[in-house]
Coordinates of C-alpha atoms in Angstrom, one line a residue:
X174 CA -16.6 -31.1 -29.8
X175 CA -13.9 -32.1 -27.3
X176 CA -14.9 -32.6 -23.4
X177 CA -14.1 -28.7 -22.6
X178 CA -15.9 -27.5 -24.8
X179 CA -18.4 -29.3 -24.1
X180 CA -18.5 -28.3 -20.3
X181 CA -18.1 -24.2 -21.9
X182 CA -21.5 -25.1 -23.6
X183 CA -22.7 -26.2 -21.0
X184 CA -22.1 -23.7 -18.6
X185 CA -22.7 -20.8 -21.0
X186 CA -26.2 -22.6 -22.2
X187 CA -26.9 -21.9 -18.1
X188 CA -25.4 -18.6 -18.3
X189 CA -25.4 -16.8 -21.4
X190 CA -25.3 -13.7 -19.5
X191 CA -21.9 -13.8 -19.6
X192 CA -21.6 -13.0 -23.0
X193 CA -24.8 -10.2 -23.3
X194 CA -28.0 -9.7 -21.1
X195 CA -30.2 -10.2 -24.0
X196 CA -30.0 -13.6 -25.0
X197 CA -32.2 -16.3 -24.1
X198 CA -31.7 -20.4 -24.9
X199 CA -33.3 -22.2 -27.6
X200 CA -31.5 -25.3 -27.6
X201 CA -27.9 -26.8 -27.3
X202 CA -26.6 -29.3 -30.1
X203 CA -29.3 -27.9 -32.7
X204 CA -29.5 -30.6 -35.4
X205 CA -29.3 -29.2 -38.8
X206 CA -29.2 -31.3 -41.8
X207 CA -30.2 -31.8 -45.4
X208 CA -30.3 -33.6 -48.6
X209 CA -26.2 -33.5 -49.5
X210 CA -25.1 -34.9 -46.1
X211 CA -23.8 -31.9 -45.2
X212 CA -25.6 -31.2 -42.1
X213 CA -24.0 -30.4 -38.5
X214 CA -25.4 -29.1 -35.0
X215 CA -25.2 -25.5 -33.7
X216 CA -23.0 -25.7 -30.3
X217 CA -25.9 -22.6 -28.9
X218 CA -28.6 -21.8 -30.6
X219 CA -30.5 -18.4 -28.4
X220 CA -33.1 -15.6 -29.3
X221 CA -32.0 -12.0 -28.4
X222 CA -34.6 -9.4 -27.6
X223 CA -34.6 -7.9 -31.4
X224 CA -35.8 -11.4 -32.2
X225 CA -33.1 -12.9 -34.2
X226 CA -32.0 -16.4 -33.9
X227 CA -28.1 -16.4 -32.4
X228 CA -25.9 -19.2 -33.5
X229 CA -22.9 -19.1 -31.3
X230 CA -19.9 -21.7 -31.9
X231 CA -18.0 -22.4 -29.4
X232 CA -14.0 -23.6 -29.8
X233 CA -11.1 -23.3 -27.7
X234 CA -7.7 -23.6 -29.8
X235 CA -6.1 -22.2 -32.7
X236 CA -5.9 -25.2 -34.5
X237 CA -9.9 -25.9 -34.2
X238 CA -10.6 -22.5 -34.5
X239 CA -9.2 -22.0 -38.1
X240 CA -12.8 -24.4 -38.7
X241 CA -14.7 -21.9 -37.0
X242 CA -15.5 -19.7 -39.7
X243 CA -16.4 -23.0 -42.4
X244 CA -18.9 -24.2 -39.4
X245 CA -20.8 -20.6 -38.9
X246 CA -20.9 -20.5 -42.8
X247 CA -22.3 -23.1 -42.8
X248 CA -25.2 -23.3 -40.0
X249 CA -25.6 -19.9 -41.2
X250 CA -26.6 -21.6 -44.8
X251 CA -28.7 -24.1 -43.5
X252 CA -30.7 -22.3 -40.9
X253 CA -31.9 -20.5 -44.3
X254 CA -31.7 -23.2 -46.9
X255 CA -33.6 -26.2 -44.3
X256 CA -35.6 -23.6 -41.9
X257 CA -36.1 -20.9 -44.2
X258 CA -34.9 -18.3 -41.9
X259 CA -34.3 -14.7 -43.7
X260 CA -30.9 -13.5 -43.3
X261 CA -32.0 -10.2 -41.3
X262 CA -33.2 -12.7 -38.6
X263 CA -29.6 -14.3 -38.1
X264 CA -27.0 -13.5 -36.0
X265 CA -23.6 -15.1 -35.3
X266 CA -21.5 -15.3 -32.1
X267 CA -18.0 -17.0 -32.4
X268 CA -16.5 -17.8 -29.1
X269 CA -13.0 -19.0 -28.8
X270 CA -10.1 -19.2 -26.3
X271 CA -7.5 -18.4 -28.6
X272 CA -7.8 -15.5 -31.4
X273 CA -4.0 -15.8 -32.7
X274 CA -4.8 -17.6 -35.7
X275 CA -8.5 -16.4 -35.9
X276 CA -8.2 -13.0 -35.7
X277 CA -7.3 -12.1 -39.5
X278 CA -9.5 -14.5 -41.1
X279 CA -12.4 -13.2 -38.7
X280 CA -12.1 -9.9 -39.4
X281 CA -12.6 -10.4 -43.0
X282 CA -15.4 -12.8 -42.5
X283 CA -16.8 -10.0 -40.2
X284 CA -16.5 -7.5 -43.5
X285 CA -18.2 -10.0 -46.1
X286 CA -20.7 -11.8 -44.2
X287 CA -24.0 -11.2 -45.0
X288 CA -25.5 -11.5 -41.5
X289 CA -23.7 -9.9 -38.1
X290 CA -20.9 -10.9 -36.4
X291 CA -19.1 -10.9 -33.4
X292 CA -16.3 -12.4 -31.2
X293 CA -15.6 -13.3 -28.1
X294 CA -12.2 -13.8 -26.5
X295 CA -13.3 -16.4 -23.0
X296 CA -11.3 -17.1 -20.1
X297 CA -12.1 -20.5 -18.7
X298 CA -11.3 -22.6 -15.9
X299 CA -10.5 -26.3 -16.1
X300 CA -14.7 -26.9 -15.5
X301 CA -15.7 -25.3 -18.0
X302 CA -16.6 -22.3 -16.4
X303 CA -16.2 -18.8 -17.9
X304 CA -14.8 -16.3 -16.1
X305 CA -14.4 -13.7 -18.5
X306 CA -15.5 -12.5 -21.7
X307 CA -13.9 -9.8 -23.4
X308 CA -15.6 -9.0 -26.7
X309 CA -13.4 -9.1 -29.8
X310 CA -11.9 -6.7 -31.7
X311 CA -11.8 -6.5 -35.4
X312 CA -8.7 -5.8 -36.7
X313 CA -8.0 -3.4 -39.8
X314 CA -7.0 -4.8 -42.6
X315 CA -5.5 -3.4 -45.2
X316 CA -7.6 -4.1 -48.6
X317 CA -6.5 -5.1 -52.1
X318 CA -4.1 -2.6 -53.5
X319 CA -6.0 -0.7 -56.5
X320 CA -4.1 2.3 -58.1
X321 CA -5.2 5.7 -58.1
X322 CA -6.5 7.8 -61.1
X323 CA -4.6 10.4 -59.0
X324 CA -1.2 10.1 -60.1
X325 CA 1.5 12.8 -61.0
X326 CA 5.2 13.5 -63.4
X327 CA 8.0 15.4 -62.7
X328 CA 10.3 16.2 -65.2
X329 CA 13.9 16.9 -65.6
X330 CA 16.5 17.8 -68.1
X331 CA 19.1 15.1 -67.1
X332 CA 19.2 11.6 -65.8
X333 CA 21.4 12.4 -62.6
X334 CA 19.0 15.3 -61.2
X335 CA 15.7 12.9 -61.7
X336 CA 17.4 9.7 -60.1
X337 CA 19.0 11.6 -57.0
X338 CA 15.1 13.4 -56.7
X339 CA 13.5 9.4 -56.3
X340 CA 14.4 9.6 -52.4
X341 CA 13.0 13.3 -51.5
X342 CA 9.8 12.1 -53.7
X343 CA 9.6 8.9 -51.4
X344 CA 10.3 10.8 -48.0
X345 CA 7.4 13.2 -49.0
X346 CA 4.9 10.6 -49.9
X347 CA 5.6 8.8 -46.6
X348 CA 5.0 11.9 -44.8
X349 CA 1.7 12.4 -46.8
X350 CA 0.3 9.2 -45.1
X351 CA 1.5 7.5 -48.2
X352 CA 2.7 3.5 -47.8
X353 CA 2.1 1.8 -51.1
X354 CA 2.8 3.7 -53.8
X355 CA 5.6 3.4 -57.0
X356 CA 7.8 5.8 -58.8
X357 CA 8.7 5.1 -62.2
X358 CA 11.8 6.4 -64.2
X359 CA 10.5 7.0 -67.5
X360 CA 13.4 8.1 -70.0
X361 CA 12.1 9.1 -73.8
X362 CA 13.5 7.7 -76.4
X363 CA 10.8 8.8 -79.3
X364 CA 11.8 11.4 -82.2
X365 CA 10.0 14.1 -81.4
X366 CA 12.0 17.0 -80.7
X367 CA 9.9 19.2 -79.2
X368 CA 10.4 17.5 -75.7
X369 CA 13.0 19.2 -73.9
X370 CA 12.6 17.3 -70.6
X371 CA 13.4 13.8 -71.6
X372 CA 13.5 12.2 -68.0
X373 CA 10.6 11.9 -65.7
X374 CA 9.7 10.5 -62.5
X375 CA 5.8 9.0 -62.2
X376 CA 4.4 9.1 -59.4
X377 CA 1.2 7.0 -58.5
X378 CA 0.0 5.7 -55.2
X379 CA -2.9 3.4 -53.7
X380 CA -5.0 5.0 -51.6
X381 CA -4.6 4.4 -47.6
X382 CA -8.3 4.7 -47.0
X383 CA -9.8 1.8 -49.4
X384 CA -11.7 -0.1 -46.8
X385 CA -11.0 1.9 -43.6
X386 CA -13.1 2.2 -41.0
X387 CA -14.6 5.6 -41.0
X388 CA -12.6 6.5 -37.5
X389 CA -9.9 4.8 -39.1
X390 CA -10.0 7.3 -41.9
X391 CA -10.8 10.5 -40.2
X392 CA -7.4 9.2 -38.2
X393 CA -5.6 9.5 -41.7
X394 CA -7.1 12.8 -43.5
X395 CA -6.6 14.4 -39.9
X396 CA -2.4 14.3 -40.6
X397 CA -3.0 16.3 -44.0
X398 CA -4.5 18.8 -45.2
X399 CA -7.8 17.9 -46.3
X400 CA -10.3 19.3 -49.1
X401 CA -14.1 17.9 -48.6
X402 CA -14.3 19.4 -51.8
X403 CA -12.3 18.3 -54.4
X404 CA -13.7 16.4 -57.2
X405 CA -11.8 12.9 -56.2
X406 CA -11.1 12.9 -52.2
X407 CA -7.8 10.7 -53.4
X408 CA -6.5 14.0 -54.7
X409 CA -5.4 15.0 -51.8
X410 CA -2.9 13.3 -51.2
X411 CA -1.6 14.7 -54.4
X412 CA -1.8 18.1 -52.8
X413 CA -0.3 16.6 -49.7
X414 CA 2.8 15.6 -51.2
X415 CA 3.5 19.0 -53.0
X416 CA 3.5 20.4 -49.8
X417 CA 6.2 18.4 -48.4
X418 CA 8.1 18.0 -51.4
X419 CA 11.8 19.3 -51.4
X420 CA 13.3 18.4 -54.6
X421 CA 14.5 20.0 -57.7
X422 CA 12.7 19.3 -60.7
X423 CA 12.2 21.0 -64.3
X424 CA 8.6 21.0 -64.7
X425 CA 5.9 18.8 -63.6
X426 CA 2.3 18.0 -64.5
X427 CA -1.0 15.9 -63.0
X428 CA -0.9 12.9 -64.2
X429 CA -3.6 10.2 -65.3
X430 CA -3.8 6.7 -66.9
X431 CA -4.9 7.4 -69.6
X432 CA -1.7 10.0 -69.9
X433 CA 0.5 7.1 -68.7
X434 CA -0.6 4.9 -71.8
X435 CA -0.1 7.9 -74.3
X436 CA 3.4 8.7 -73.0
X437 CA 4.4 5.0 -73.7
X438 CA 2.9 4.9 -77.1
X439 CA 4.8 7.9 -77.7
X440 CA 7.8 6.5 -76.9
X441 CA 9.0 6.9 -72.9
X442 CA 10.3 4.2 -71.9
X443 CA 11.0 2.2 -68.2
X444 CA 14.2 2.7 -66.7
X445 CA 13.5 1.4 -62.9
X446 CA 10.6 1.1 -61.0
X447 CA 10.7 2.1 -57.8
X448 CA 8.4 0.4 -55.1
X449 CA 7.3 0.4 -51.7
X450 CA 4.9 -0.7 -49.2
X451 CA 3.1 -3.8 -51.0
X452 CA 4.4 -3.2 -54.2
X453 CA 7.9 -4.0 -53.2
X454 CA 6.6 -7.1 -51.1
X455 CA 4.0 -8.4 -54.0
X456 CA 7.6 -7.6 -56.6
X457 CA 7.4 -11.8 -57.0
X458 CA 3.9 -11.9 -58.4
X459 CA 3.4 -8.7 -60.1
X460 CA 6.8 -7.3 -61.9
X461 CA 7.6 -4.0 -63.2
X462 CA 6.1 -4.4 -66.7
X463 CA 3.2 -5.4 -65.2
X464 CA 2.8 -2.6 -62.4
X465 CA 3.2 0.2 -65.0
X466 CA 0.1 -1.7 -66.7
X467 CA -1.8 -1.5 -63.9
X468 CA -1.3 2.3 -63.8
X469 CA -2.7 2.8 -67.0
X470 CA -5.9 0.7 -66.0
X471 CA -6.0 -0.8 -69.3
X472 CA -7.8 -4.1 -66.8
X473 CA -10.6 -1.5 -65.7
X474 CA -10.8 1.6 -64.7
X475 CA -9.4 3.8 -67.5
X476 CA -12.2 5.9 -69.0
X477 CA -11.9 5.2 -72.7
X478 CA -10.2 2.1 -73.3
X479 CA -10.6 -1.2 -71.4
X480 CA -8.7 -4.8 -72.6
X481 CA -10.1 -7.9 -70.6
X482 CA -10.6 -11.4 -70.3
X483 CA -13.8 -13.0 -68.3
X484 CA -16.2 -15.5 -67.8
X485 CA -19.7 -15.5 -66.4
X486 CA -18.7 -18.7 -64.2
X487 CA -16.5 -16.4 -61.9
X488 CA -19.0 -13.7 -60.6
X489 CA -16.7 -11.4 -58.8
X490 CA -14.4 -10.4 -61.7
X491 CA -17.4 -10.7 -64.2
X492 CA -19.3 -8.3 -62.3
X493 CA -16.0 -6.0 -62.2
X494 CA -15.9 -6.5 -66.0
X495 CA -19.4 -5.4 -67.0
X496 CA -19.2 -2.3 -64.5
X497 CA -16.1 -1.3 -66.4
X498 CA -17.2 -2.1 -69.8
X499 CA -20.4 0.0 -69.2
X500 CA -17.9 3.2 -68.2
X501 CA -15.7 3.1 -71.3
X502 CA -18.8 2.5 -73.1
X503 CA -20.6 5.6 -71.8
X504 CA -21.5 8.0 -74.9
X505 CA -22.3 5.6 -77.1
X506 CA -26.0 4.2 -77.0
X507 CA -25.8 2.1 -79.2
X508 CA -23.1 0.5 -78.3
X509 CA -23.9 0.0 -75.0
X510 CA -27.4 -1.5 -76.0
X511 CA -25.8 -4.4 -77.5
X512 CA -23.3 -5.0 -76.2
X513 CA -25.2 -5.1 -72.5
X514 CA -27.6 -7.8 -74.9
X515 CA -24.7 -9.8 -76.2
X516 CA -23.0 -9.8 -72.0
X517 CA -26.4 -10.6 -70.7
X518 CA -27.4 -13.8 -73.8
X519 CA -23.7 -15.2 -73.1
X520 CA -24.2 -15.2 -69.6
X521 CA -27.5 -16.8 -69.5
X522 CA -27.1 -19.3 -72.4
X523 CA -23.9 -20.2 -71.7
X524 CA -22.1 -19.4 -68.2
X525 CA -19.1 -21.1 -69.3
X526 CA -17.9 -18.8 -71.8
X527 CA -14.9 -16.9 -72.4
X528 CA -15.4 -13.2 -73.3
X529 CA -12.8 -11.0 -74.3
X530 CA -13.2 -7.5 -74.8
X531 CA -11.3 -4.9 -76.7
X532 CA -12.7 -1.4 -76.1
X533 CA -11.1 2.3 -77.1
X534 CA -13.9 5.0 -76.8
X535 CA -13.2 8.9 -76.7
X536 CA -16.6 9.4 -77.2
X537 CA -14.8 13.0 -78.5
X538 CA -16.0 13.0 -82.2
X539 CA -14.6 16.5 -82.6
X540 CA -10.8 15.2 -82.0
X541 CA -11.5 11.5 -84.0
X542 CA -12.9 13.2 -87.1
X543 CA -9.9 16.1 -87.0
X544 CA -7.3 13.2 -86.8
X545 CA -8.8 11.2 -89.2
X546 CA -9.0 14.0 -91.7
X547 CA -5.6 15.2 -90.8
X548 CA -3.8 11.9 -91.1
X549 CA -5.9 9.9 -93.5
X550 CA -5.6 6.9 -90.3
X551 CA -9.1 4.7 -88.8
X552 CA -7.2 3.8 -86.0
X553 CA -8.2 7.3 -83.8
X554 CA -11.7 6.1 -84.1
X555 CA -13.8 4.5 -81.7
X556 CA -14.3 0.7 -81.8
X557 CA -14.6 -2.2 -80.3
X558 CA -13.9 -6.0 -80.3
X559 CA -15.3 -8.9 -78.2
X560 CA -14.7 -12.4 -78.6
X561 CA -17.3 -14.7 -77.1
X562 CA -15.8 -18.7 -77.1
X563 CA -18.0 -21.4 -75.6
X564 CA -18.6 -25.4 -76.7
X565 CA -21.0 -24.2 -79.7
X566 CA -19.6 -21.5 -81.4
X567 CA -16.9 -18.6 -81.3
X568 CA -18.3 -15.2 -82.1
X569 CA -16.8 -12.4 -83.1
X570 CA -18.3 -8.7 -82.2
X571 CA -16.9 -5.7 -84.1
X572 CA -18.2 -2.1 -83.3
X573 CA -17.8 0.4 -85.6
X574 CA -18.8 3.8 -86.9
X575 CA -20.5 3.9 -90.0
X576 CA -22.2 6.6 -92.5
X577 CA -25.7 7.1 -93.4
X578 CA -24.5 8.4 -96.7
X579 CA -26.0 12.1 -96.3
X580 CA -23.3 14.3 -97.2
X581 CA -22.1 17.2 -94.5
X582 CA -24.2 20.0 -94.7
X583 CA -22.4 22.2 -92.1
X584 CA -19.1 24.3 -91.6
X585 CA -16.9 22.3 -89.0
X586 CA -17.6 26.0 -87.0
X587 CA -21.3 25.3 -87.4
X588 CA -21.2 21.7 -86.3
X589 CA -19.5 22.2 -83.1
X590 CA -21.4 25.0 -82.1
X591 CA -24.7 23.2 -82.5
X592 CA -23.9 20.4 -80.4
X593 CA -21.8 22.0 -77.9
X594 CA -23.3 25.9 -77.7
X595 CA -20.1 27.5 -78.8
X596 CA -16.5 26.2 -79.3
X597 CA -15.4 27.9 -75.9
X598 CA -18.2 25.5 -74.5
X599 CA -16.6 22.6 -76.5
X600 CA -13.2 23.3 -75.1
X601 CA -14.6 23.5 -71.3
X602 CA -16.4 20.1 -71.7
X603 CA -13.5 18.7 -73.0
X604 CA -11.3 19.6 -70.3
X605 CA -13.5 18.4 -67.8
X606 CA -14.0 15.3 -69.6
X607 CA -17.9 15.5 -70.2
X608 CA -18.0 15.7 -73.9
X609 CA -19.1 12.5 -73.8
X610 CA -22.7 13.4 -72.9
X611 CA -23.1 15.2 -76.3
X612 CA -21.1 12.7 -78.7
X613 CA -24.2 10.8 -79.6
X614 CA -25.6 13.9 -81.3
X615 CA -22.1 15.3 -82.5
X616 CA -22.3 11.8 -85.0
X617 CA -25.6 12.2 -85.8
X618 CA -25.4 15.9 -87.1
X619 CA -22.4 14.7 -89.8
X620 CA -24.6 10.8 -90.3
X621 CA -22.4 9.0 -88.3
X622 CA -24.0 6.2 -86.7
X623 CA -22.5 3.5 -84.5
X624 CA -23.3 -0.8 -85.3
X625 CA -21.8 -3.9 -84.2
X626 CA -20.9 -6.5 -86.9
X627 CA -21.3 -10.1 -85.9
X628 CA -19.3 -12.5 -87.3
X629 CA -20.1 -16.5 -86.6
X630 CA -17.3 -19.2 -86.4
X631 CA -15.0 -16.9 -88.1
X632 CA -12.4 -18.2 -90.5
X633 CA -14.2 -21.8 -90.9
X634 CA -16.8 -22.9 -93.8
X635 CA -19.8 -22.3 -91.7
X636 CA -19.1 -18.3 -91.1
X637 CA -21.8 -16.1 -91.4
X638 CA -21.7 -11.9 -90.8
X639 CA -24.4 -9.9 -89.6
X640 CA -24.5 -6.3 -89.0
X641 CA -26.5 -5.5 -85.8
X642 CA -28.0 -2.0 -85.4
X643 CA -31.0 0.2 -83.4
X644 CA -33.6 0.7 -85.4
X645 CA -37.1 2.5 -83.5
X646 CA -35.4 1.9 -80.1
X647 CA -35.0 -1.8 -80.6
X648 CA -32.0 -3.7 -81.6
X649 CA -32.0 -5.3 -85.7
X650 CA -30.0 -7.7 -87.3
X651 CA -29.4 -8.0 -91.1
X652 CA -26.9 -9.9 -93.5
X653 CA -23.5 -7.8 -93.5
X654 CA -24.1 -7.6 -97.3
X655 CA -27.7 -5.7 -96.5
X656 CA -26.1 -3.6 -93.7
X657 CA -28.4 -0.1 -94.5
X658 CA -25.4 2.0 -94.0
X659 CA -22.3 3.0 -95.7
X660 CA -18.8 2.3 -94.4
X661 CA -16.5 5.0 -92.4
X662 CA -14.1 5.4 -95.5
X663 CA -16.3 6.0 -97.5
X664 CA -17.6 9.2 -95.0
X665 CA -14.5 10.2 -95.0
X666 CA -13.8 10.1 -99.0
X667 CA -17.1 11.6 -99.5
X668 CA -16.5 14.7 -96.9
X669 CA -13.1 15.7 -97.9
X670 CA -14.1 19.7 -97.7
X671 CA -15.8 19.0 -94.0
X672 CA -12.5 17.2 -93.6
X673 CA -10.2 20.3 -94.3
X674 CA -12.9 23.3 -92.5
X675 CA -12.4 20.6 -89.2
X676 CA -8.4 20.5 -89.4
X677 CA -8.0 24.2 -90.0
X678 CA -11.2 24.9 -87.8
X679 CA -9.2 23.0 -84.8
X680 CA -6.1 24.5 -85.8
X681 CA -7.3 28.1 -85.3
X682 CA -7.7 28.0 -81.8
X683 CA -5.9 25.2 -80.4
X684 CA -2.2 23.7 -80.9
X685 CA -1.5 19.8 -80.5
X686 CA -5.1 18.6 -80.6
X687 CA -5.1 16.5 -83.7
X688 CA -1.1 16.4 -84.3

């Protein structure tokens, strides 16, 4: 601490008045220490009326404020870790002459810290006397960009009339309090020709509120229309736009990732990406390729696929990849059973691990078993791999459907209505995406069953293969060779006449579900 500073601590120790009416001196220069070295003394240590203990650092330049933050960390830390103080009892008071450099950081630490925090812009004389305090304000940041499930497609018949629409569609999304969002010109280039529109525009945005204040977003909803109502709030923006749009386009439709990732696989392709806000600024670190990517979600976020990459030694993104795991895992039990005790063993035996994770789930049995049946091909089936490396071992996970090897006893008509109530009922939950909730029972009623092959130090001399299933509510392990079921081929070579009722069943009633 420099001499002014030292006559501001002074002065405020006499007077801390100044800065609220509640606080009351414990000591100035309060040692902390402890067993790494790492130890320090709070500038002002007070008591307010609520009885928490009010560390206030005191600095009065940019350069020495940029160590304001490390130093309240770490007091904070200590006054825990050495005096065992519970983090409801703490409080923390920066106070600084300058705030050009501190502001941001501030802010944030304001957001993330676990105890409170506030600022204080001083105005100090020569002595070391304050004259004024003006308390500061947090600024509002804008948080990590995160694309919307929202998202929408507009199609045309030629290139010219979707490329000269990209600027109405951008004037209209600005208008809908809309700063970071991308356009992409899709152009199809696939065989089939059923598709009449083969040029779209694909709209998808990051929301404006993600981490606002709630004034800050009442500010925003307040320019738009605004629908308490919908479903997902972000939609509204959606509705927003169409409002404002003036352009002339051949059809359009709503727009999701999991759409985004089947019109690639079916063969659309990028012209131009179009970006603004942050995703023309962040064009050096992210590129196109990789933005369209993050629309589909396949990183998190999607609801039936996920492909990731983590490790139990970084927290935040292995936190991020369990939550999203467990969401493209819902409808499966069993798969979520072990693989939630396969995340939780490689975290606690070994945190330096690499895990990655492979995950498509429908959770839609209807559709799986009609395209199977209809195109003779595994791959519309649910199924996962995860790849667990570490010092000891690699490990390879493998879920998989399998058969119990009782024969179908019911019409495909009979099988759907009995786990869904009526086909009409099918068809609603489907729409709505909550088929999931029943899929469990759907592969029980034809002996499908779900189980996880584990396969040790694959590919070496030492490879062993289990097969991991639920047996009376409690997870069992047997040699690959025991495994109690049958494999999915050979459900599907034994139920050739379920197979057919399904395909014509679906086919009745519906067009494009299975082809």
């Amino acid at each position: 601490m420099n001499r002014l500073e030292a006559r501001i601590r002074d002065y405020l120790a006499k007077n801390l008045n100044v800065i609220a009416r509640d606080l009351t001196l414990v000591r100035t220069e309060f040692p902390l220490s402890n067993s790494a070295g790492a130890g320090g003394s709070i500038d002002i240590l007070a008591r307010d009326l609520a009885g928490h203990y009010v560390v206030i650092e005191i600095k009065r330049s940019d350069q020495t404020a940029r160590a304001a933050l490390h130093e309240l960390t770490k007091y904070v830390a200590l006054l825990k870790s050495t005096l065992g103080v519970r983090p409801d009892q703490i409080r923390a008071l920066l106070l600084s002459t300058e705030w050009h450099e501190l502001a941001v950081p501030f802010s944030e630490y304001r957001r993330i810290c676990e105890v409170p925090a506030d600022g204080y812009e001083l105005t100090v004389a020569s002595d070391g006397t304050v004259t004024n305090a003006i308390q500061f304000e947090p600024r509002e940041l804008d948080q990590p960009l995160n694309i919307s499930r929202q998202q929408f497609i507009f199609f045309f018949v030629n290139r010219d009339s979707r490329d000269s629409a990209i600027s109405g569609l951008a004037s209209a999304a600005h208008a809908s309090q809309l700063k970071d969002f991308a356009i992409f010109s899709f152009n199809y280039q696939g065989s089939n020709k059923q598709v009449i529109f083969p040029f779209c525009a694909y709209f998808v945005f990051s929301s404006p509120l993600l981490g606002l204040t709630s004034a800050a977003a009442e500010k925003i909803k307040s320019a738009i229309p605004w629908d308490e109502e919908l479903d997902d709030l972000e939609e509204n923006f959606l509705c927003a736009l169409a409002e404002k749009l003036e352009i002339e386009n051949d059809d359009a439709e709503t727009g999701y990732p999991e759409k985004l990732e089947l019109l690639l696989q079916q063969g659309w392709n990028l012209s131009r990406a179009h970006r603004f806000g942050r995703y023309q600024t962040n064009a050096p670190l992210l590129t196109d390729a990789q933005l369209v990517v993050e629309a589909t979600k396949k990183e998190g976020g999607a609801n039936h696929y996920l492909q990731r990459t983590a490790s139990p030694k970084y927290r935040p993104s292995w936190t991020k990849f369990e939550e999203d795991s467990q969401h493209v895992l819902l409808g499966n039990g069993t798969w979520t059973l072990i693989f939630n005790h396969i995340i939780h063993h490689t975290q606690a035996q070994f945190p330096q691990a690499t895990v990655s994770a492979h995950i498509y789930n429908p959770a839609n049995a209807v559709i799986s078993l009609g395209k199977l049946f209809a195109t003779g091909e595994l791959e519309y089936l649910p199924g996962f791999q995860l790849v667990v490396t570490h010092d000891e071992r690699v490990s390879l996970y493998v879920g998989v459907l399998c058969w119990d090897g009782r024969p179908v006893g019911l019409t495909a008509e009979r099988w759907i209505e009995t786990v869904f109530g009526s086909i009409d009922h099918w068809m609603v939950m489907n729409h709505f995406g909550e088929q999931f909730q029943r899929d469990d029972d759907a592969c029980a009623r034809v002996g499908l069953k779900s189980a996880v092959i584990e396969v040790i130090n694959p590919g070496s001399d030492a490879e062993a293969a289990n097969v991991m299933y639920i047996q009376n509510d409690q997870i069992s392990s047997a040699p690959l060779a025991e495994s109690p079921y049958f494999s999915i081929a050979d459900f599907y070579e034994s139920n050739r006449s379920f197979g057919v009722d399904l395909v014509q069943t679906l086919a009745s009633f519906s067009h494009g579900l299975i082809n």
